[in-house]
Short mmCIF file of C-alpha atoms in Angstrom, two decimals:
data_model
loop_
_atom_site.label_atom_id
_atom_site.label_comp_id
_atom_site.label_asym_id
_atom_site.label_seq_id
_atom_site.Cartn_x
_atom_site.Cartn_y
_atom_site.Cartn_z
CA MET A 22 -43.84 12.24 -58.21
CA SER A 23 -45.72 10.99 -55.18
CA ARG A 24 -46.00 12.92 -51.96
CA ASP A 25 -43.63 10.57 -50.19
CA GLU A 26 -40.97 10.97 -52.86
CA ALA A 27 -41.30 14.77 -52.75
CA SER A 28 -40.91 14.72 -48.99
CA ALA A 29 -37.79 12.60 -49.33
CA CYS A 30 -36.20 15.06 -51.82
CA GLN A 31 -36.87 18.22 -49.75
CA PRO A 32 -34.09 17.73 -47.13
CA HIS A 33 -31.57 17.29 -49.95
CA ASP A 34 -32.69 20.55 -51.61
CA ASP A 35 -32.45 22.38 -48.27
CA ASP A 36 -28.88 21.12 -47.81
CA LYS A 37 -27.93 22.36 -51.28
CA ALA A 38 -29.44 25.80 -50.61
CA ARG A 39 -27.51 26.09 -47.32
CA SER A 40 -24.32 25.01 -49.05
CA TYR A 41 -24.74 27.63 -51.78
CA ALA A 42 -25.46 30.33 -49.19
CA TYR A 43 -22.35 29.36 -47.19
CA GLU A 44 -20.14 29.46 -50.28
CA ARG A 45 -21.59 32.83 -51.33
CA ASN A 46 -20.95 34.33 -47.89
CA ALA A 47 -17.41 32.92 -47.89
CA ARG A 48 -16.70 34.50 -51.28
CA GLN A 49 -18.09 37.86 -50.15
CA GLN A 50 -16.01 37.80 -46.97
CA SER A 51 -12.89 36.93 -48.94
CA LEU A 52 -13.58 39.77 -51.38
CA ARG A 53 -14.10 42.27 -48.56
CA LYS A 54 -10.89 41.11 -46.91
CA ARG A 55 -8.90 41.58 -50.13
CA GLU A 56 -10.41 45.04 -50.63
CA ALA A 57 -9.52 46.01 -47.05
CA GLN A 58 -5.94 44.78 -47.55
CA ALA A 59 -5.67 46.73 -50.81
CA ARG A 60 -6.92 49.92 -49.10
CA ALA A 61 -4.44 49.42 -46.25
CA ALA A 62 -1.58 48.92 -48.71
CA GLU A 63 -2.67 52.05 -50.59
CA VAL A 64 -2.56 54.07 -47.36
CA LEU A 65 0.84 52.71 -46.34
CA ARG A 66 2.44 53.19 -49.76
CA ALA A 67 4.94 56.01 -49.76
CA ARG A 68 3.70 59.38 -50.95
CA THR A 69 5.55 62.20 -52.64
CA ALA A 70 4.44 65.38 -50.89
CA LEU A 71 5.04 69.03 -51.67
CA VAL A 72 4.98 71.09 -48.45
CA ILE A 73 4.76 74.90 -48.48
CA THR A 74 6.30 75.68 -45.09
CA GLY A 75 5.11 79.28 -44.99
CA THR A 76 6.60 82.06 -42.90
CA GLY A 77 6.17 83.47 -39.44
CA GLN A 78 4.37 81.24 -36.97
CA ALA A 79 3.27 78.85 -39.72
CA ARG A 80 6.89 78.04 -40.61
CA GLU A 81 7.55 75.99 -37.45
CA THR A 82 4.45 73.93 -38.14
CA GLY A 83 5.53 73.45 -41.76
CA LEU A 84 9.00 72.24 -40.75
CA GLN A 85 7.50 69.78 -38.27
CA CYS A 86 5.17 68.53 -41.01
CA VAL A 87 8.15 67.91 -43.31
CA ASN A 88 9.91 65.94 -40.55
CA MET A 89 6.77 63.94 -39.77
CA LEU A 90 6.22 62.91 -43.39
CA ALA A 91 9.88 62.03 -43.95
CA ASN A 92 10.06 59.95 -40.75
CA ALA A 93 6.93 58.10 -41.90
CA GLY A 94 8.78 57.00 -45.04
CA HIS A 95 7.33 59.53 -47.51
CA ARG A 96 9.32 61.63 -49.96
CA VAL A 97 8.99 65.36 -49.30
CA VAL A 98 9.71 68.44 -51.37
CA ALA A 99 9.96 71.31 -48.89
CA VAL A 100 9.48 74.84 -50.25
CA LEU A 101 11.37 77.16 -47.89
CA THR A 102 10.46 80.69 -48.87
CA ASP A 103 13.01 82.20 -46.45
CA GLY A 104 15.84 80.21 -48.05
CA ASN A 105 17.09 78.65 -44.78
CA ALA A 106 17.07 74.84 -44.73
CA PRO A 107 17.43 73.29 -41.24
CA ASP A 108 20.48 71.09 -40.72
CA GLU A 109 18.39 67.94 -40.24
CA PHE A 110 16.99 68.41 -43.76
CA ILE A 111 20.53 68.31 -45.17
CA LYS A 112 22.48 65.97 -42.88
CA GLY A 113 19.80 64.26 -40.78
CA PRO A 114 18.82 60.56 -40.87
CA VAL A 115 15.96 61.27 -43.28
CA ALA A 116 17.83 63.74 -45.50
CA ASP A 117 17.63 61.35 -48.46
CA ARG A 118 13.82 61.66 -48.36
CA ILE A 119 13.78 65.49 -48.32
CA ALA A 120 14.45 67.83 -51.23
CA CYS A 121 14.50 71.57 -50.51
CA ILE A 122 13.52 74.42 -52.79
CA ASN A 123 15.08 77.52 -51.24
CA ARG A 124 13.29 80.29 -53.07
CA ASP A 125 10.13 82.36 -53.21
CA ILE A 126 7.32 81.10 -55.42
CA ASP A 127 6.58 83.83 -57.92
CA THR A 128 4.41 81.80 -60.30
CA GLY A 129 3.32 78.24 -60.83
CA ALA A 130 5.75 78.00 -63.74
CA SER A 131 8.74 78.94 -61.56
CA LEU A 132 7.85 76.22 -59.05
CA ARG A 133 7.33 73.70 -61.84
CA ASN A 134 10.80 74.51 -63.18
CA ALA A 135 12.31 74.12 -59.72
CA ILE A 136 10.67 70.69 -59.31
CA ALA A 137 11.84 69.62 -62.77
CA VAL A 138 15.52 69.77 -61.74
CA LEU A 139 15.00 67.59 -58.65
CA PRO A 140 15.85 63.86 -58.70
CA GLU A 141 13.28 61.69 -60.48
CA ARG A 142 11.82 60.20 -57.27
CA PHE A 143 10.64 63.66 -56.12
CA ARG A 144 8.84 64.71 -59.30
CA GLN A 145 5.63 62.63 -59.22
CA ILE A 146 3.87 64.65 -56.53
CA ASP A 147 0.55 63.26 -55.29
CA THR A 148 0.15 65.26 -52.06
CA LEU A 149 0.19 69.00 -51.45
CA VAL A 150 0.31 70.56 -47.97
CA GLY A 151 0.28 74.35 -47.62
CA MET A 152 0.78 76.30 -44.37
CA ILE A 153 -1.22 79.53 -44.59
CA CYS A 154 -1.07 82.40 -42.10
CA ILE A 155 -4.46 83.95 -41.43
CA GLN A 156 -4.69 87.41 -39.91
CA SER A 157 -7.13 87.13 -37.02
CA CYS A 158 -7.51 90.84 -36.37
CA HIS A 159 -10.10 93.03 -38.13
CA SER A 160 -9.03 94.76 -41.32
CA SER A 161 -11.01 97.74 -42.56
CA LEU A 162 -9.02 97.79 -45.81
CA LEU A 163 -10.18 94.32 -46.77
CA GLU A 164 -13.74 95.16 -45.74
CA LYS A 165 -13.80 98.15 -48.10
CA GLY A 166 -12.20 96.14 -50.88
CA THR A 167 -9.36 98.63 -51.36
CA TYR A 168 -5.74 97.60 -50.97
CA PRO A 169 -2.56 99.69 -50.83
CA LEU A 170 -0.13 98.92 -53.62
CA ASN A 171 2.28 97.16 -51.25
CA ILE A 172 -0.32 94.71 -49.84
CA ASP A 173 -1.36 91.66 -51.82
CA PRO A 174 -4.90 90.55 -50.87
CA ALA A 175 -3.88 86.96 -51.63
CA ALA A 176 -0.70 87.08 -49.52
CA GLY A 177 -0.32 83.95 -47.44
CA LEU A 178 -2.40 81.88 -49.84
CA GLY A 179 -0.59 82.96 -53.00
CA ASP A 180 2.18 80.37 -52.59
CA PHE A 181 -0.43 77.65 -52.13
CA VAL A 182 -2.32 78.73 -55.25
CA HIS A 183 0.91 78.76 -57.29
CA ALA A 184 1.75 75.28 -55.95
CA VAL A 185 -1.68 73.95 -57.00
CA ARG A 186 -1.13 75.32 -60.50
CA ALA A 187 2.38 73.83 -60.66
CA VAL A 188 1.48 70.25 -59.67
CA LEU A 189 -2.10 70.11 -60.94
CA PRO A 190 -1.28 67.64 -63.78
CA GLU A 191 0.34 65.21 -61.31
CA LEU A 192 -2.47 65.62 -58.77
CA SER A 193 -5.24 65.02 -61.29
CA ALA A 194 -3.44 61.95 -62.68
CA SER A 195 -2.92 60.29 -59.29
CA ARG A 196 -5.58 57.95 -57.92
CA ARG A 197 -4.97 59.06 -54.32
CA SER A 198 -4.06 62.71 -54.75
CA HIS A 199 -4.73 64.96 -51.76
CA ALA A 200 -4.39 68.71 -51.16
CA LEU A 201 -4.43 70.10 -47.62
CA ALA A 202 -4.69 73.79 -46.76
CA VAL A 203 -3.60 74.33 -43.15
CA MET A 204 -4.84 77.72 -41.92
CA ILE A 205 -3.04 79.08 -38.87
CA PRO A 206 -4.17 82.37 -37.30
CA GLU A 207 -1.54 84.95 -36.53
CA ALA A 208 -2.52 88.26 -34.96
CA SER A 209 0.69 90.01 -35.96
CA VAL A 210 3.50 89.31 -38.40
CA CYS A 211 6.80 89.37 -36.56
CA HIS A 212 8.93 87.44 -39.06
CA PRO A 213 11.27 89.92 -40.78
CA ARG A 214 10.54 88.56 -44.28
CA ALA A 215 6.94 87.48 -43.76
CA ARG A 216 4.33 88.71 -46.16
CA PRO A 217 1.18 90.40 -44.87
CA SER A 218 -1.17 87.74 -43.53
CA LEU A 219 -4.41 86.99 -45.32
CA HIS A 220 -7.67 88.14 -43.82
CA HIS A 221 -9.92 85.24 -42.77
CA GLU A 222 -12.90 86.03 -45.00
CA GLN A 223 -10.68 86.47 -48.04
CA ALA A 224 -8.97 83.16 -47.32
CA GLU A 225 -12.26 81.28 -46.99
CA LEU A 226 -13.40 82.58 -50.37
CA LEU A 227 -10.20 81.47 -52.10
CA ILE A 228 -10.23 78.11 -50.31
CA ALA A 229 -13.82 77.47 -51.47
CA THR A 230 -12.81 78.25 -55.06
CA LEU A 231 -9.82 75.89 -54.91
CA ARG A 232 -11.91 73.16 -53.29
CA ALA A 233 -14.50 73.28 -56.08
CA GLU A 234 -11.84 73.22 -58.80
CA LEU A 235 -9.83 70.34 -57.33
CA THR A 236 -12.84 68.24 -56.36
CA GLU A 237 -14.11 68.44 -59.92
CA LEU A 238 -10.78 66.95 -61.06
CA GLY A 239 -11.00 64.11 -58.53
CA VAL A 240 -8.48 65.55 -56.07
CA ARG A 241 -9.39 65.28 -52.40
CA PHE A 242 -9.24 68.64 -50.62
CA THR A 243 -9.04 69.11 -46.85
CA ARG A 244 -9.09 72.41 -44.99
CA ILE A 245 -7.48 72.26 -41.56
CA GLN A 246 -8.38 75.27 -39.42
CA SER A 247 -6.14 75.65 -36.40
CA GLY A 248 -6.78 77.73 -33.33
CA ALA A 249 -4.08 80.12 -32.14
CA LEU A 250 -0.85 78.28 -31.34
CA GLU A 251 -0.16 78.99 -27.68
CA ALA A 252 3.22 79.20 -25.95
CA ASN A 253 1.74 77.54 -22.85
CA GLY A 254 1.28 74.28 -24.75
CA GLU A 255 -2.53 74.26 -25.01
CA LEU A 256 -2.27 74.04 -28.80
CA THR A 257 1.10 73.44 -30.43
CA PRO A 258 2.47 72.87 -33.95
CA LYS A 259 2.66 69.17 -33.09
CA ASP A 260 -1.14 69.06 -32.70
CA VAL A 261 -1.56 70.52 -36.20
CA THR A 262 0.99 68.08 -37.63
CA GLN A 263 -0.89 65.14 -36.11
CA ALA A 264 -4.08 66.35 -37.77
CA VAL A 265 -2.27 66.41 -41.12
CA ALA A 266 -1.00 62.86 -40.54
CA TRP A 267 -4.50 61.66 -39.64
CA ALA A 268 -6.06 63.22 -42.74
CA LEU A 269 -3.41 61.67 -45.01
CA GLY A 270 -3.89 58.28 -43.35
CA GLN A 271 -7.52 57.96 -44.40
CA PRO A 272 -8.36 55.58 -47.29
CA HIS A 273 -8.52 57.23 -50.71
CA HIS A 274 -12.25 56.60 -51.04
CA LEU A 275 -12.98 58.78 -47.98
CA ALA A 276 -13.06 62.57 -48.29
CA VAL A 277 -12.28 64.51 -45.10
CA CYS A 278 -13.38 68.03 -46.02
CA ASP A 279 -12.77 70.10 -42.89
CA ILE A 280 -10.87 69.66 -39.63
CA ASP A 281 -11.07 72.24 -36.86
CA ILE A 282 -8.38 72.05 -34.17
CA GLN A 283 -9.09 73.73 -30.85
CA PRO A 284 -7.68 73.07 -27.36
CA ALA A 285 -9.92 70.86 -25.27
CA PRO A 286 -11.81 72.78 -22.57
CA LEU A 287 -10.33 72.40 -19.11
CA ALA A 288 -12.36 70.16 -16.83
CA ARG A 289 -13.88 71.78 -13.74
CA PRO A 290 -13.03 69.62 -10.73
CA ALA A 291 -15.70 69.05 -8.10
CA LEU A 292 -14.52 70.80 -4.93
CA THR A 293 -16.32 70.36 -1.63
CA ARG A 294 -17.76 73.35 0.23
CA ARG A 295 -14.85 73.40 2.70
CA GLU A 296 -12.29 73.11 -0.09
CA ARG A 297 -13.86 76.08 -1.89
CA GLU A 298 -13.84 78.11 1.35
CA VAL A 299 -10.20 77.31 2.08
CA LEU A 300 -9.29 78.05 -1.55
CA ALA A 301 -11.11 81.40 -1.45
CA TRP A 302 -9.30 82.49 1.71
CA THR A 303 -6.00 81.25 0.24
CA ALA A 304 -6.65 83.48 -2.78
CA CYS A 305 -7.02 86.39 -0.32
CA GLY A 306 -3.48 85.75 0.94
CA LYS A 307 -4.37 84.07 4.22
CA THR A 308 -2.08 81.47 5.76
CA SER A 309 -3.26 78.07 7.01
CA ASP A 310 -3.09 79.34 10.61
CA GLU A 311 -5.23 82.39 9.78
CA ILE A 312 -7.73 80.29 7.83
CA SER A 313 -8.03 77.86 10.73
CA ARG A 314 -9.08 80.71 13.03
CA ILE A 315 -11.49 82.18 10.47
CA LEU A 316 -13.24 78.87 9.73
CA ASP A 317 -12.84 77.45 13.26
CA LEU A 318 -10.83 74.48 12.02
CA SER A 319 -7.57 72.92 13.09
CA VAL A 320 -4.45 73.79 11.12
CA SER A 321 -4.09 70.15 10.11
CA GLY A 322 -7.70 70.20 8.87
CA VAL A 323 -6.97 73.27 6.72
CA ASN A 324 -3.85 71.64 5.31
CA PHE A 325 -5.91 68.53 4.54
CA HIS A 326 -8.30 70.62 2.41
CA VAL A 327 -5.33 72.39 0.79
CA THR A 328 -3.82 69.04 -0.19
CA ASN A 329 -7.15 67.95 -1.66
CA PHE A 330 -7.66 70.99 -3.89
CA LEU A 331 -4.01 70.93 -5.00
CA PHE A 332 -4.58 67.36 -6.21
CA LYS A 333 -7.93 68.09 -7.84
CA LEU A 334 -6.57 71.16 -9.65
CA ASP A 335 -3.41 69.29 -10.70
CA THR A 336 -1.10 71.94 -9.27
CA CYS A 337 1.94 71.82 -7.02
CA ASN A 338 1.50 74.93 -4.84
CA LYS A 339 -1.14 77.33 -3.56
CA MET A 340 -0.39 80.14 -6.01
CA ALA A 341 -0.70 77.82 -9.00
CA ALA A 342 -3.95 76.45 -7.57
CA VAL A 343 -5.39 79.95 -7.23
CA ALA A 344 -4.39 80.77 -10.82
CA ARG A 345 -5.96 77.54 -12.16
CA ALA A 346 -9.14 78.05 -10.10
CA THR A 347 -9.46 81.60 -11.46
CA GLN A 348 -9.02 80.31 -15.01
CA LEU A 349 -11.76 77.70 -14.44
CA GLY A 350 -14.13 80.21 -12.86
CA LEU A 351 -14.10 78.54 -9.44
CA LEU A 352 -13.29 81.81 -7.67
CA PRO A 353 -15.49 84.92 -7.69
#
């Protein structure tokens, strides 16, 4: 072939190469799109979850978790160790998606037998959520490794361990199985039928053992560590429930190992020098008239600074502003 003929053929070869590259990219994009759609469908497909509601402070979080899963269209088997099923579980709009087991879990076999008598749609469990109370105070008994006969060192996690043993065949057989251990600290046990809470170090050891065992079988395991649930709304059971929903919403090929939930630190607003002075004198019990004489300002000027720090501290009166400023460390 002459040089002129070779030159004439080159543009045609370049066009063919570009065409092949375009087709290859189109096929790859189509494949990625189908894979993404399949993962999304897998996430949205209804689960069958076993929820250990726990006792004491963990129980409220467990009940909210049951409601959240049922309202999302999932089937839920709720283990209520105190034997009291809320009315919405029996007569509510999502009652057909909730099955209750009103009994203590003595062994994995007893739970397996209780699940076996449920309707067929509740038996193929692929998700396990356990609410576990963790004793946040120091325990010298656990440190020494000696336990009185009436204290079970695995109390609080025992129900979760029994549940893992009961549904392990279903979990290991499911392609998207997931076990979540939700650890909620509780300084004291005030529930009349609550078991002694589990010490934190003991819980971490048992959780690590369960994680290794389940991961080896292909079951995703997530530990959710919650801070103390506060009555003032800084951290509520709803926050913990949302973390459970987020973890369950991740694609099956992603493993979320640990989630720590803590209240966000309060922002420190930037107060001017005059606002800090007026706030400090307000904390001392001085009125606007008295502060105006102390700082040589007009009363309207003092009230202007008061209005500013009330807005910046997101409070509605002077006493609340002083309390918030003390909490944020803005007052000596």
